[in-house]
Coordinates of C-alpha atoms and ligand atoms in Angstrom, one line a residue:
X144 CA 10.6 25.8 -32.1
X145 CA 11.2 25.8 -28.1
X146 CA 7.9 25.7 -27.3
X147 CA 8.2 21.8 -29.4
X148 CA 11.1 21.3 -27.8
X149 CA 9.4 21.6 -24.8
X150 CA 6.6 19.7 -25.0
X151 CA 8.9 17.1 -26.2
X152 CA 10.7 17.8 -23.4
X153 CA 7.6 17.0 -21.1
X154 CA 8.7 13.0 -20.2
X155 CA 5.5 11.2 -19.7
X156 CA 5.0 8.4 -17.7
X157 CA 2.6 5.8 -18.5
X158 CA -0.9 5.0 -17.5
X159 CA -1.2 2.4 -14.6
X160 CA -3.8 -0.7 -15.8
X161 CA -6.5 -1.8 -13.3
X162 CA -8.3 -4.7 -13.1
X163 CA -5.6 -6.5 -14.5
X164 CA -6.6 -9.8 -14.2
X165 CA -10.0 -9.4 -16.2
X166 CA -8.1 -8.8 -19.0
X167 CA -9.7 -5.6 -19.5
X168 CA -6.7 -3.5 -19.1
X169 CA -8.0 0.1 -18.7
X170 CA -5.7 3.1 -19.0
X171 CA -6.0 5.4 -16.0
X172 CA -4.1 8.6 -15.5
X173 CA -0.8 9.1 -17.2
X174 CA 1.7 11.9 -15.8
X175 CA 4.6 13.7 -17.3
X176 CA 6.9 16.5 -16.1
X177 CA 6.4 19.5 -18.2
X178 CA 9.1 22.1 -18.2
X179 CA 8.7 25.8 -18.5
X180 CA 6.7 26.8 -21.7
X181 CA 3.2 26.4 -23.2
X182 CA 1.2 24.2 -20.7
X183 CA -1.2 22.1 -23.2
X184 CA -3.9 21.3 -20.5
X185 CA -7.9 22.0 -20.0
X186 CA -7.1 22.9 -16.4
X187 CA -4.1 24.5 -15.2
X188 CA -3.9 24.9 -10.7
X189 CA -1.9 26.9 -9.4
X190 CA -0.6 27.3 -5.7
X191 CA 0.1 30.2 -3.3
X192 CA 0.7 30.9 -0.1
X193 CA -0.7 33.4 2.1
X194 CA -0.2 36.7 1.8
X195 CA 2.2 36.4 -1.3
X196 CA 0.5 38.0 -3.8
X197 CA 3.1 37.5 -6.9
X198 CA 2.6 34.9 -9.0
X199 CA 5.3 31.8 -9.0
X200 CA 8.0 33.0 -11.3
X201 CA 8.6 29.8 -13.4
X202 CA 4.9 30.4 -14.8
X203 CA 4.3 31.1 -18.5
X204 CA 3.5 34.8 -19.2
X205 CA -0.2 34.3 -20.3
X206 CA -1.0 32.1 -17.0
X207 CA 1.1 34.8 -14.6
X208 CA -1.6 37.4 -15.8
X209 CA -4.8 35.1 -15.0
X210 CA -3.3 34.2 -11.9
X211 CA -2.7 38.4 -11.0
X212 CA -5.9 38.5 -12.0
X213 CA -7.2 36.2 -9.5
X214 CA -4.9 37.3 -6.9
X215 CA -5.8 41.0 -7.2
X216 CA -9.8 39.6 -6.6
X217 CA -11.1 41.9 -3.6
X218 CA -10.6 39.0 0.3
X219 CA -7.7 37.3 -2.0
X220 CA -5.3 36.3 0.7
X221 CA -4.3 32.9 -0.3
X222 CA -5.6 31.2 2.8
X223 CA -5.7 27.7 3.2
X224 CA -8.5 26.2 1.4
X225 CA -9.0 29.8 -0.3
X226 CA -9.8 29.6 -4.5
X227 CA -10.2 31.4 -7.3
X228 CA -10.9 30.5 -11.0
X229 CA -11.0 32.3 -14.1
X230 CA -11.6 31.1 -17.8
X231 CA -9.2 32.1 -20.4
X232 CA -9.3 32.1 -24.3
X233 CA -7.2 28.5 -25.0
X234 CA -5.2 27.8 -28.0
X235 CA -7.5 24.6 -28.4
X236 CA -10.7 26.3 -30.2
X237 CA -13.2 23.9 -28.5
X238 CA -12.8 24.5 -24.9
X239 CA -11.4 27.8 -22.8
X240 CA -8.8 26.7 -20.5
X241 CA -9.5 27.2 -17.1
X242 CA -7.1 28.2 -14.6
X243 CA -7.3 27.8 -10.8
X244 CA -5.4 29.4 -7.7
X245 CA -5.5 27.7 -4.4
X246 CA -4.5 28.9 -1.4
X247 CA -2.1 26.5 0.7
X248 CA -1.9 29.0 3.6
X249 CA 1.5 30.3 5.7
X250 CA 4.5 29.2 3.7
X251 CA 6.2 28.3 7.0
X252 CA 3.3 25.8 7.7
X253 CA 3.4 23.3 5.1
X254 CA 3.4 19.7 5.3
X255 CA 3.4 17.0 2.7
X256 CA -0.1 16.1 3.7
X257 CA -1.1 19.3 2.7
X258 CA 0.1 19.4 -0.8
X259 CA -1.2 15.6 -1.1
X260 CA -4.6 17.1 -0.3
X261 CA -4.4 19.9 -2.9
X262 CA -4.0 17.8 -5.4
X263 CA -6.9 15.6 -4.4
X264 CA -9.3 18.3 -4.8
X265 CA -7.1 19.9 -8.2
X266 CA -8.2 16.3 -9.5
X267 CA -11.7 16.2 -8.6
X268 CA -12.8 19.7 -9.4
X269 CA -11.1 19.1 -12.8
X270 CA -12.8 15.8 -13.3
X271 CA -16.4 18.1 -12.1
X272 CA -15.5 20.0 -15.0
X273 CA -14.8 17.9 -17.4
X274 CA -10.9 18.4 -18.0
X275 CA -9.3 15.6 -19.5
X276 CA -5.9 17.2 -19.2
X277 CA -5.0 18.8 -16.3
X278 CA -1.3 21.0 -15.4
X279 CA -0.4 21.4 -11.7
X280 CA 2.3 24.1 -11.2
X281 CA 3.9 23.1 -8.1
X282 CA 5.1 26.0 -5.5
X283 CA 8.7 26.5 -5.1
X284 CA 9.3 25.6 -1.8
X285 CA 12.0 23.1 0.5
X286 CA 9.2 20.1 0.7
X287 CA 8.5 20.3 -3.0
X288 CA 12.2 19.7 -3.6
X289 CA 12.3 16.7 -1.4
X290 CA 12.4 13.2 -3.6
X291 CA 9.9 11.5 -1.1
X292 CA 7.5 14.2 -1.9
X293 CA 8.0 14.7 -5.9
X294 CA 7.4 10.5 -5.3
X295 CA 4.0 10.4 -3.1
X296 CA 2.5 13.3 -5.2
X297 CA 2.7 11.7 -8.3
X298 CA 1.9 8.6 -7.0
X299 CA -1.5 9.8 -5.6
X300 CA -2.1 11.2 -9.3
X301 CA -1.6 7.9 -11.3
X302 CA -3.8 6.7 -8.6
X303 CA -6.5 9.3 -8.4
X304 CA -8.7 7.5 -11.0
X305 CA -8.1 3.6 -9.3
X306 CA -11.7 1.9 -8.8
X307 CA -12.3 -1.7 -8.3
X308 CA -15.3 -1.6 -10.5
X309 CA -15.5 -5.3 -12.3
X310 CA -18.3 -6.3 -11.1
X311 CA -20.7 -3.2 -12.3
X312 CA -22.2 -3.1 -15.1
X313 CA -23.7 -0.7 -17.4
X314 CA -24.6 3.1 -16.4
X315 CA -22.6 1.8 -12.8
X316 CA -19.1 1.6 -14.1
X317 CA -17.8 5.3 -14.1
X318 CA -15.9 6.1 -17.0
X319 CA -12.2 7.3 -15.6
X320 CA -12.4 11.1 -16.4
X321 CA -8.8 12.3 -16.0
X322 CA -6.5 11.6 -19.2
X323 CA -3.4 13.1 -18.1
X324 CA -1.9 15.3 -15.4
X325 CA 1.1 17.4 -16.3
X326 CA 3.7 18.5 -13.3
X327 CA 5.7 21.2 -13.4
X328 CA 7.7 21.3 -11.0
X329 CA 9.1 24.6 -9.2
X330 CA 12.4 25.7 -11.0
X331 CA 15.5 23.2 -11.2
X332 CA 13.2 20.6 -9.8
X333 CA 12.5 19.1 -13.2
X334 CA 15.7 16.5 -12.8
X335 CA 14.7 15.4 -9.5
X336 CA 11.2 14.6 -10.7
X337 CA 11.4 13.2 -13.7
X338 CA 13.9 10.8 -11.5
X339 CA 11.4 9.6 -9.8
X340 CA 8.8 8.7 -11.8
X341 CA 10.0 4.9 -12.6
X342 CA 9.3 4.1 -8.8
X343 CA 6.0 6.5 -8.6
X344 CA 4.7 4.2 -11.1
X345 CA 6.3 1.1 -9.7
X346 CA 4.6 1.7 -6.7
X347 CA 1.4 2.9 -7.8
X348 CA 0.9 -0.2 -9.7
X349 CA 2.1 -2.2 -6.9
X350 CA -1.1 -0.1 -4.9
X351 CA -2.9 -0.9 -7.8
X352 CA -2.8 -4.7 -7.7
X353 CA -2.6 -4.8 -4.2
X354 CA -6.2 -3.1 -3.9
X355 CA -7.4 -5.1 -6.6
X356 CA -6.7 -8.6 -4.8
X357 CA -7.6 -7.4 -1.6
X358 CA -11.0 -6.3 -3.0
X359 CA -11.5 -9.6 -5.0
X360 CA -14.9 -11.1 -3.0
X361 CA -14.1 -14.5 -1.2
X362 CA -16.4 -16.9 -3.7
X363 CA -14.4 -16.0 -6.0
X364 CA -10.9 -15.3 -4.2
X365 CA -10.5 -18.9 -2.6
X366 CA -6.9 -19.5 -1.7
X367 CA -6.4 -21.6 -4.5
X368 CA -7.3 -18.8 -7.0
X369 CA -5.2 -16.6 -5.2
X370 CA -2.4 -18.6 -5.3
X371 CA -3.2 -18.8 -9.2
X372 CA -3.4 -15.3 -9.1
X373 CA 0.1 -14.6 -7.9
X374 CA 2.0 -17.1 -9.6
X375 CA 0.7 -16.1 -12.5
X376 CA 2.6 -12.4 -12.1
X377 CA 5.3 -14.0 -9.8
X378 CA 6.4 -15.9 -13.4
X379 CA 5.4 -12.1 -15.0
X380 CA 7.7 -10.9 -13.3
X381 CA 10.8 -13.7 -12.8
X382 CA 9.9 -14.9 -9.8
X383 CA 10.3 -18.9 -9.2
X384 CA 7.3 -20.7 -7.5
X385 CA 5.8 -23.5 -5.7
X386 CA 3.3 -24.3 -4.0
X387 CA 2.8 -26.7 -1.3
X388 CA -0.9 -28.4 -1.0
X389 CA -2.0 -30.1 1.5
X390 CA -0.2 -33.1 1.2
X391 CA 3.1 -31.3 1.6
X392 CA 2.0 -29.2 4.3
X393 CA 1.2 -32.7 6.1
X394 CA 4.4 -33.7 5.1
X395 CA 6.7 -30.9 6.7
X396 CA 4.0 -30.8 9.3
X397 CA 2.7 -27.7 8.9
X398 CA 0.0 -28.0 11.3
X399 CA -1.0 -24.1 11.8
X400 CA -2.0 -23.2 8.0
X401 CA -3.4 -27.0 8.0
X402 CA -5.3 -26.3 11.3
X403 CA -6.5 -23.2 9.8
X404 CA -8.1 -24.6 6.5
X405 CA -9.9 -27.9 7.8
X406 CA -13.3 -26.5 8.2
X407 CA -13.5 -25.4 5.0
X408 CA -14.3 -26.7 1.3
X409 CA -11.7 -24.6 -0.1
X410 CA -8.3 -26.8 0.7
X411 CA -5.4 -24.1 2.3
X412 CA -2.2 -23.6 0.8
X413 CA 1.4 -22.0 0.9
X414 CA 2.3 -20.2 -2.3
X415 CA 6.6 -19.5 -2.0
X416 CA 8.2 -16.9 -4.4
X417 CA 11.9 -16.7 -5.0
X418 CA 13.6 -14.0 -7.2
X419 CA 17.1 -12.2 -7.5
X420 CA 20.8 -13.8 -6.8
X421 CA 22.4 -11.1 -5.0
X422 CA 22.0 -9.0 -2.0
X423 CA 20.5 -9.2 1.4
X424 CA 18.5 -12.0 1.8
X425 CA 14.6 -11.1 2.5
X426 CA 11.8 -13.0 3.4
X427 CA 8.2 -11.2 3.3
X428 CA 5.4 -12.9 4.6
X429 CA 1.5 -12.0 4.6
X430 CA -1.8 -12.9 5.9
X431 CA -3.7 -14.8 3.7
X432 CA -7.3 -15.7 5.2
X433 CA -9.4 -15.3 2.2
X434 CA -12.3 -15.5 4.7
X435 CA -12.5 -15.2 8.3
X436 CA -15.7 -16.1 10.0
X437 CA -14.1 -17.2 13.1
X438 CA -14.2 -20.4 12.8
X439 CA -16.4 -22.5 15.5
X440 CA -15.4 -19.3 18.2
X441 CA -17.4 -17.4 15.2
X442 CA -17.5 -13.9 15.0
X443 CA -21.0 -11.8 15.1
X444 CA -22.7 -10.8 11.9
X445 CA -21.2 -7.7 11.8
X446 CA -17.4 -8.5 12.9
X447 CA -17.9 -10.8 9.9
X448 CA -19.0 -8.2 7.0
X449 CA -15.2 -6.9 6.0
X450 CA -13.6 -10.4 6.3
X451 CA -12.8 -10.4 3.0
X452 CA -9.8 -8.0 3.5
X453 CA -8.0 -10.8 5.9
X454 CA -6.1 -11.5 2.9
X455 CA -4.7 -7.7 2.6
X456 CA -1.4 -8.7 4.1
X457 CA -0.5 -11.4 1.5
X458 CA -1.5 -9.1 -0.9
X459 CA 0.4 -6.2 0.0
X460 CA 3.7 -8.0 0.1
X461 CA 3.1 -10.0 -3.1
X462 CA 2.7 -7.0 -5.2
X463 CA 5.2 -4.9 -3.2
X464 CA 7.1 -7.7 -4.3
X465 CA 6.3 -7.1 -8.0
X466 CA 7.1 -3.7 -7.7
X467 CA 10.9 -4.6 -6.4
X468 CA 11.4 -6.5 -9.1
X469 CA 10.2 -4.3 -11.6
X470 CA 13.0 -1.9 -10.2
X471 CA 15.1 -4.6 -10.4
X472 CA 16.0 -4.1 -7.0
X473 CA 19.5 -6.0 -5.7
X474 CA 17.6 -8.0 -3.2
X475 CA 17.0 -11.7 -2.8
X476 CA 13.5 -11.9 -2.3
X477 CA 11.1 -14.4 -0.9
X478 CA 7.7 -14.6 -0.8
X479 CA 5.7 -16.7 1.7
X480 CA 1.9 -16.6 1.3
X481 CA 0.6 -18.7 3.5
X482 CA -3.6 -19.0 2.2
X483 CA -6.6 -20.4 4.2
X484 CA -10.3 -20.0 4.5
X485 CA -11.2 -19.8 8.2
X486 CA -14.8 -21.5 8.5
X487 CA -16.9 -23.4 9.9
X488 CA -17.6 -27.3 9.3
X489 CA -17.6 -30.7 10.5
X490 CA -13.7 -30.8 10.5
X491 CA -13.0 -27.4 11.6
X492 CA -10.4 -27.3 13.8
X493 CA -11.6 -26.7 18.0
X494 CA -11.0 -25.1 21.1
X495 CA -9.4 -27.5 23.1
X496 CA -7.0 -28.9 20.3
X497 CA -3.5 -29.4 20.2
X498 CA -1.4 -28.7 17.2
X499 CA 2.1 -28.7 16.0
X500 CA 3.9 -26.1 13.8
X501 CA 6.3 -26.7 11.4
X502 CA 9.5 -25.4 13.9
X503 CA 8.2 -27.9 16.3
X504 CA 6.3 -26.0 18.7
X505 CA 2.7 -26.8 20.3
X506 CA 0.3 -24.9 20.3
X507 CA -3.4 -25.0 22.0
X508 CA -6.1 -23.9 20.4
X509 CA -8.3 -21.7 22.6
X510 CA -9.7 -19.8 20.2
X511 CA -10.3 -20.6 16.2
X512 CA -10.8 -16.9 15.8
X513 CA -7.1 -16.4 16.3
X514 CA -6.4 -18.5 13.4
X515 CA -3.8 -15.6 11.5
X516 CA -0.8 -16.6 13.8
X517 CA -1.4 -20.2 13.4
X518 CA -0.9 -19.8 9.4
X519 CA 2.2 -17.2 10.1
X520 CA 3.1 -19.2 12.7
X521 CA 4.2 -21.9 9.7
X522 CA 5.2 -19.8 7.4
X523 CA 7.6 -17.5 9.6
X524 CA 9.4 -20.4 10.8
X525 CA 9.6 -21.7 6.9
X526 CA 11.1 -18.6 6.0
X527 CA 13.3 -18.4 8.9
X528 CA 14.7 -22.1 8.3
X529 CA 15.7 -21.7 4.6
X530 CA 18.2 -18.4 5.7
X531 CA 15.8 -15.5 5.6
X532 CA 18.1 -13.0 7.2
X533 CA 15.5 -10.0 7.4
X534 CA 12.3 -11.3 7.9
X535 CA 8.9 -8.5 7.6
X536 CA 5.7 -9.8 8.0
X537 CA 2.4 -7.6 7.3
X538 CA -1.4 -9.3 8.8
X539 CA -4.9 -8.3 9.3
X540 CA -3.8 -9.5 13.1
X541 CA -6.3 -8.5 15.5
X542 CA -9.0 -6.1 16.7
X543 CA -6.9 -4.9 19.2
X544 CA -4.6 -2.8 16.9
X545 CA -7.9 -1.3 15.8
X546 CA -8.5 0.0 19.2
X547 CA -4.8 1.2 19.4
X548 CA -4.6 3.0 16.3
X549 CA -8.5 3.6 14.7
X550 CA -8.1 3.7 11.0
X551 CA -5.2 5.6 10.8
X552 CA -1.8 4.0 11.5
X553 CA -0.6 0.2 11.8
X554 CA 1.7 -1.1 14.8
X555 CA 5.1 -1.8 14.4
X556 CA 6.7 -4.8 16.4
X557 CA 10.1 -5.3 16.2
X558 CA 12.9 -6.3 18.6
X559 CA 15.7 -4.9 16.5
X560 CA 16.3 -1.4 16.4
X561 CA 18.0 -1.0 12.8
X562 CA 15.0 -2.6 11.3
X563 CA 12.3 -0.4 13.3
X564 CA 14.4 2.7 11.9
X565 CA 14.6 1.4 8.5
X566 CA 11.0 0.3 8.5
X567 CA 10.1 3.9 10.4
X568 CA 11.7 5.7 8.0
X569 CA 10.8 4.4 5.0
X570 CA 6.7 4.5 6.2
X571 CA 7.7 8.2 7.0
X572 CA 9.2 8.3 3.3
X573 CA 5.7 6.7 1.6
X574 CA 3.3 8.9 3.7
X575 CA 1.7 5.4 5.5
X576 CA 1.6 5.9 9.5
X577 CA 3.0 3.3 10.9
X578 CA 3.8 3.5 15.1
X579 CA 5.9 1.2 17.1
X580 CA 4.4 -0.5 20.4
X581 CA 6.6 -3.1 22.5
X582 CA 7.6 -6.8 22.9
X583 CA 7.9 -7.1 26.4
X584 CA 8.3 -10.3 27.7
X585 CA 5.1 -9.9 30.2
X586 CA 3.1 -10.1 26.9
X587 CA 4.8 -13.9 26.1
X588 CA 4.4 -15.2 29.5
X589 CA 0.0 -15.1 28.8
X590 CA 0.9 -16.7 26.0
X591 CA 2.2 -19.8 27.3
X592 CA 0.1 -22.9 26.9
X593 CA -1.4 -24.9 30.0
X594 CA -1.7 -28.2 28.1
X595 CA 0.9 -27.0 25.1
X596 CA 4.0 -24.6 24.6
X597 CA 1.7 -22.2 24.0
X598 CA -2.0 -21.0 23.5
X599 CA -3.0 -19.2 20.5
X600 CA -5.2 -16.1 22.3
X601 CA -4.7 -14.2 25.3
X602 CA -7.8 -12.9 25.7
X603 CA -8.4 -8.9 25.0
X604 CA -6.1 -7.1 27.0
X605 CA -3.0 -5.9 24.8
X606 CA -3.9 -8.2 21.8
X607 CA -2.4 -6.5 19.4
X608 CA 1.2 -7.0 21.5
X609 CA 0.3 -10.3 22.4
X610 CA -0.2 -12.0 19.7
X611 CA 3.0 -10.6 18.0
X612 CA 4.3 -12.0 21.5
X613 CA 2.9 -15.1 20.4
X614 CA 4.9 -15.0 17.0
X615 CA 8.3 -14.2 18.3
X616 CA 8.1 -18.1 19.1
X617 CA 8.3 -18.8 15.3
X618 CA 11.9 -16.9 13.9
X619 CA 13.9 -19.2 15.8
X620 CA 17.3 -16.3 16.5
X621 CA 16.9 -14.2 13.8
X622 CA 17.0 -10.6 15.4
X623 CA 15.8 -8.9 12.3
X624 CA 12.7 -9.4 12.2
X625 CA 9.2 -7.6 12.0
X626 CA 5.0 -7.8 12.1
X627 CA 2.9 -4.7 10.9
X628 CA -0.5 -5.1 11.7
X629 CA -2.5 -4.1 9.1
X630 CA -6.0 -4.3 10.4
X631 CA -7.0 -1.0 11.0
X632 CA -5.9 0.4 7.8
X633 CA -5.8 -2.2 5.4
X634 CA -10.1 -0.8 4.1
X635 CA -10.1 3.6 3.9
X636 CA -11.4 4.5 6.7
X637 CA -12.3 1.3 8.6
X638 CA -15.3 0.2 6.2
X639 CA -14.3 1.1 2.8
X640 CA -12.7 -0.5 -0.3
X641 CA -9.0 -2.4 -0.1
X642 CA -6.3 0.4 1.0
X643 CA -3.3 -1.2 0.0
X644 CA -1.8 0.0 3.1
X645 CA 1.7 -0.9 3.4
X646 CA 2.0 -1.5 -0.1
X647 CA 3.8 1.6 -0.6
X648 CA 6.5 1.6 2.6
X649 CA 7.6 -1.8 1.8
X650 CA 8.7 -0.5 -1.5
X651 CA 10.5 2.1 0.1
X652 CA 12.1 0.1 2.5
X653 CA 13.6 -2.6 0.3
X654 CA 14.9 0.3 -2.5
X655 CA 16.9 1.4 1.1
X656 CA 17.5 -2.4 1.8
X657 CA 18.7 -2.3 -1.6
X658 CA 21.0 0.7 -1.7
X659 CA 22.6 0.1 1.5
X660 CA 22.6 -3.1 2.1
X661 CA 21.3 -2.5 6.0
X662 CA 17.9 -2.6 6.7
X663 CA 18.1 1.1 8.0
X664 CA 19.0 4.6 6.7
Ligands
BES1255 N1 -8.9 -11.1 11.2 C1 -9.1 -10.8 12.5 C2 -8.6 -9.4 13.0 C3 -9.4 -8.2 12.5 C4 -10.3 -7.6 13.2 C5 -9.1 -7.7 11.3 C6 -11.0 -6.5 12.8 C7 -9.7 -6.6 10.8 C8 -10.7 -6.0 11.6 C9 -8.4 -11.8 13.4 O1 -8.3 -13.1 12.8 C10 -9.1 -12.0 14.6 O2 -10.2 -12.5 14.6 N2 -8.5 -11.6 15.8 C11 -9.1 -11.7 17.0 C12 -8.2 -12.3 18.0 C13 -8.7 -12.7 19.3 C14 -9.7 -13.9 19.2 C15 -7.6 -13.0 20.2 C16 -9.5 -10.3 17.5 O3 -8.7 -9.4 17.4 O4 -10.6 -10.1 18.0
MN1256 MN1 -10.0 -14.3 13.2
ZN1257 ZN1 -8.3 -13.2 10.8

């Protein structure tokens, strides 16, 4: 009778669908908390640190006694990266469960990183082996406990199955191996993570979709589609929206996003999204070049082969902004997408030209390839005019961050100091590196204009800093303001599929936003 009441007991949380807008919803991997009790699973891991030879206390008796039995193997120390299987008779008659022990090393040395790691490699040795149901029995130790850890772990398991596979066919299209994954956590840590499983998923759908967009190739993803695209889960999810075609972006002379899209077939446009009625009021704005070949300045064959992902940014904020509402999060949110193809053509904008942006300002074009600015550029100072009174903006910006960072961090420009702590914090919080680099006034000075109030490149040095120098111009006085760029970690690792960087700290940063009303902690 307990042992029901415990599997009962075990909450689970839903599978996150993929591919979601070929209407082939696909389940992925679903998660639960179990408690303490029979753990129903085809693979059961188990962690332990160096040189601690007893098994976790909150195990079941029959699992404690494979897991001695490991433990007591002759060179067992449970050293990082150290592990041991053994097969045991399973109450299902089909299959013997199989039961694993990993070494995490020292107690004293673990990060979340490192537990984030064990459990990619608990989830693909399972899926070598066939489990469909996998149990992870978490260590009991202080990072365990913490919420931000119970909510990146089992975000990184609903997410261990994502593929952006839609376009493969046949014997290509993997079959998703992993069913379900079943936590239990180390004792009295059931509560805390079962509490956070509404924003795991949240956010690991919000990764999801953001991956899925990013990935979407540009003949199909033209900015018109996208903008169908996200109205059509904006209204999903009670958002309001508009669009403004080109047209109205003549009309409020919105000569960045317009400059931007000449040159190409595929007309540009700016997608707004408005939801919620109380709370701070929060503008997010993302890069949306669905193609960036440079424009006439064009870029070399191979700076062109990933320009596809120049739409990352709108796509991270859009379904970060999903995922806020599906926590109902007290927040008045808008949504700026401005969406252009940069290419090449017998109207494409030049070097040499002079444009004017919706706040006003002149700008001189002296280089199409620094065409994302010119779009923000309108769509900052939109945001900034109708009341935004935080304003974060997330772009594929520039190369130069690239050289900063490499693949592993974005940069952080901000001049106001709550915001960089909030933002800090909450990238801290979602396990994304994120690394703050300066707005000194040195870098706006090369960005004034000769013929213009300003000119849209610099050149190399400091690009990264100077082109968020260059957008500064556009918020008008709002302090509170801030641009990610996203372009070193918006693929894995430089030259793979859609991350979703950023996805997952601007979540945590508007729940914060949310709770206390301040942008920081
Ligand atoms: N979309 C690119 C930035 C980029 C580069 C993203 C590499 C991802 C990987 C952006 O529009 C661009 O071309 N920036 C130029 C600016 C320069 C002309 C001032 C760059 O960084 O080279
Ligand atoms: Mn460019
Ligand atoms: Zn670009």
């Amino acid at each position: 009778m307990l042992a029901l009441l415990q599997v009962l007991a075990a909450q689970a949380l839903g599978p996150v669908p993929v591919g979601f807008f070929t209407g082939k919803r696909r389940t992925v991997v679903a998660i639960g908390i179990a408690t303490r009790g029979r753990l129903a699973a085809d693979h059961v891991a188990v962690a332990c640190f160096e040189d601690e030879a007893t098994p976790p206390e909150h195990l079941p008796a029959k699992l404690a006694e494979a897991v001695s039995a490991i433990a007591t193997r002759p060179g067992w120390r449970g050293r990082d990266g150290q592990t041991g299987e053994l097969q045991i008779p399973s109450p299902s008659p089909d299959r013997d469960q199989v039961v694993s022990l990993w070494g995490l090393g020292r107690r004293d040395r673990l990060e979340r990183s490192r537990l984030c790691d064990w459990l990619d490699g608990v989830a693909s040795r399972a899926r070598t082996n066939g489990a469909r149901r996998v149990a992870v029995v978490l260590p009991d130790h202080p990072e365990v406990r913490d919420a931000a850890t119970a909510r990146h772990l089992s975000r990184d398991l609903l997410l261990s199955e994502y593929r952006f596979d839609r376009f493969r066919q046949g014997s290509d299209v993997a079959q998703p191996k992993l069913g379900k994954v079943l936590l239990l956590p180390p004792p009295g840590g059931d509560a805390l993570y079962r509490s956070q499983l509404p924003r795991s998923r949240a956010t690991a759908t919000a990764v999801a979709r953001a991956r899925d967009l990013a990935n979407a190739p540009p003949n199909e993803a033209t900015p018109r589609w996208l903008a169908e695209r996200a109205a059509e889960l904006a209204a999903g999810h009670g958002f309001r929206h508009s669009r403004l075609d080109v047209p109205d972006l003549e009309a409020r002379r919105m000569g960045g996003i317009l400059a931007v899209g000449r040159g190409s077939r595929q007309p540009p446009c700016l997608l707004r999204l408005e939801r919620g009625d109380r709370g701070p009021i929060v503008a997010l704005v993302g890069k949306g070049v669905t193609f960036d070949s440079g424009g006439l300045s064009i870029k070399s064959a191979r700076g062109m082969v990933s320009m596809k992902y120049d739409k990352a940014g709108a796509c991270t904020v859009l379904a970060a902004a999903l995922a806020a509402a599906e926590l109902d999060l007290p927040i008045r949110l808008r949504v700026y997408l401005p969406l252009a193809e940069n290419m090449v053509g017998g109207d494409s904008f030049r070097p040499g030209d002079v444009i004017r942006c919706f706040n006003g300002r002149t700008v001189e074009i002296v280089n199409t390839d620094a065409e994302g600015r010119l779009l923000l550029a309108d769509a900052m100072a939109w945001a900034v005019d109708e009341g935004a009174e935080h304003l974060v903006e997330l772009s594929t910006l520039t190369g130069g961050v690239v050289a900063a960072l490499g693949y592993f961090g974005a940069a952080l420009f901000t001049p106001d100091e709550t915001l960089a702590a909030g933002l800090l914090a909450a990238a801290e919080e979602a396990g994304e590196k994120l690394w703050r680099m300066p707005l000194w006034p040195e870098f706006s000075a090369t960005v004034r204009g000769n013929h213009a109030d300003l000119k849209n490149s610099a050149g190399r040095p400091a690009s990264a800093a100077t082109a968020a120098a260059f957008l500064a111009s556009f918020v008008g006085g709002l302090k509170s303001w801030a641009h990610l760029d996203i372009a070193g970690t918006a693929q894995v690792a430089g030259n793979g599929p859609a991350s979703g960087f950023g996805t997952a700290l601007l979540v945590d940063w508007l729940h914060r936003l949310a709770e206390d009303g301040e942008p920081a902690c």
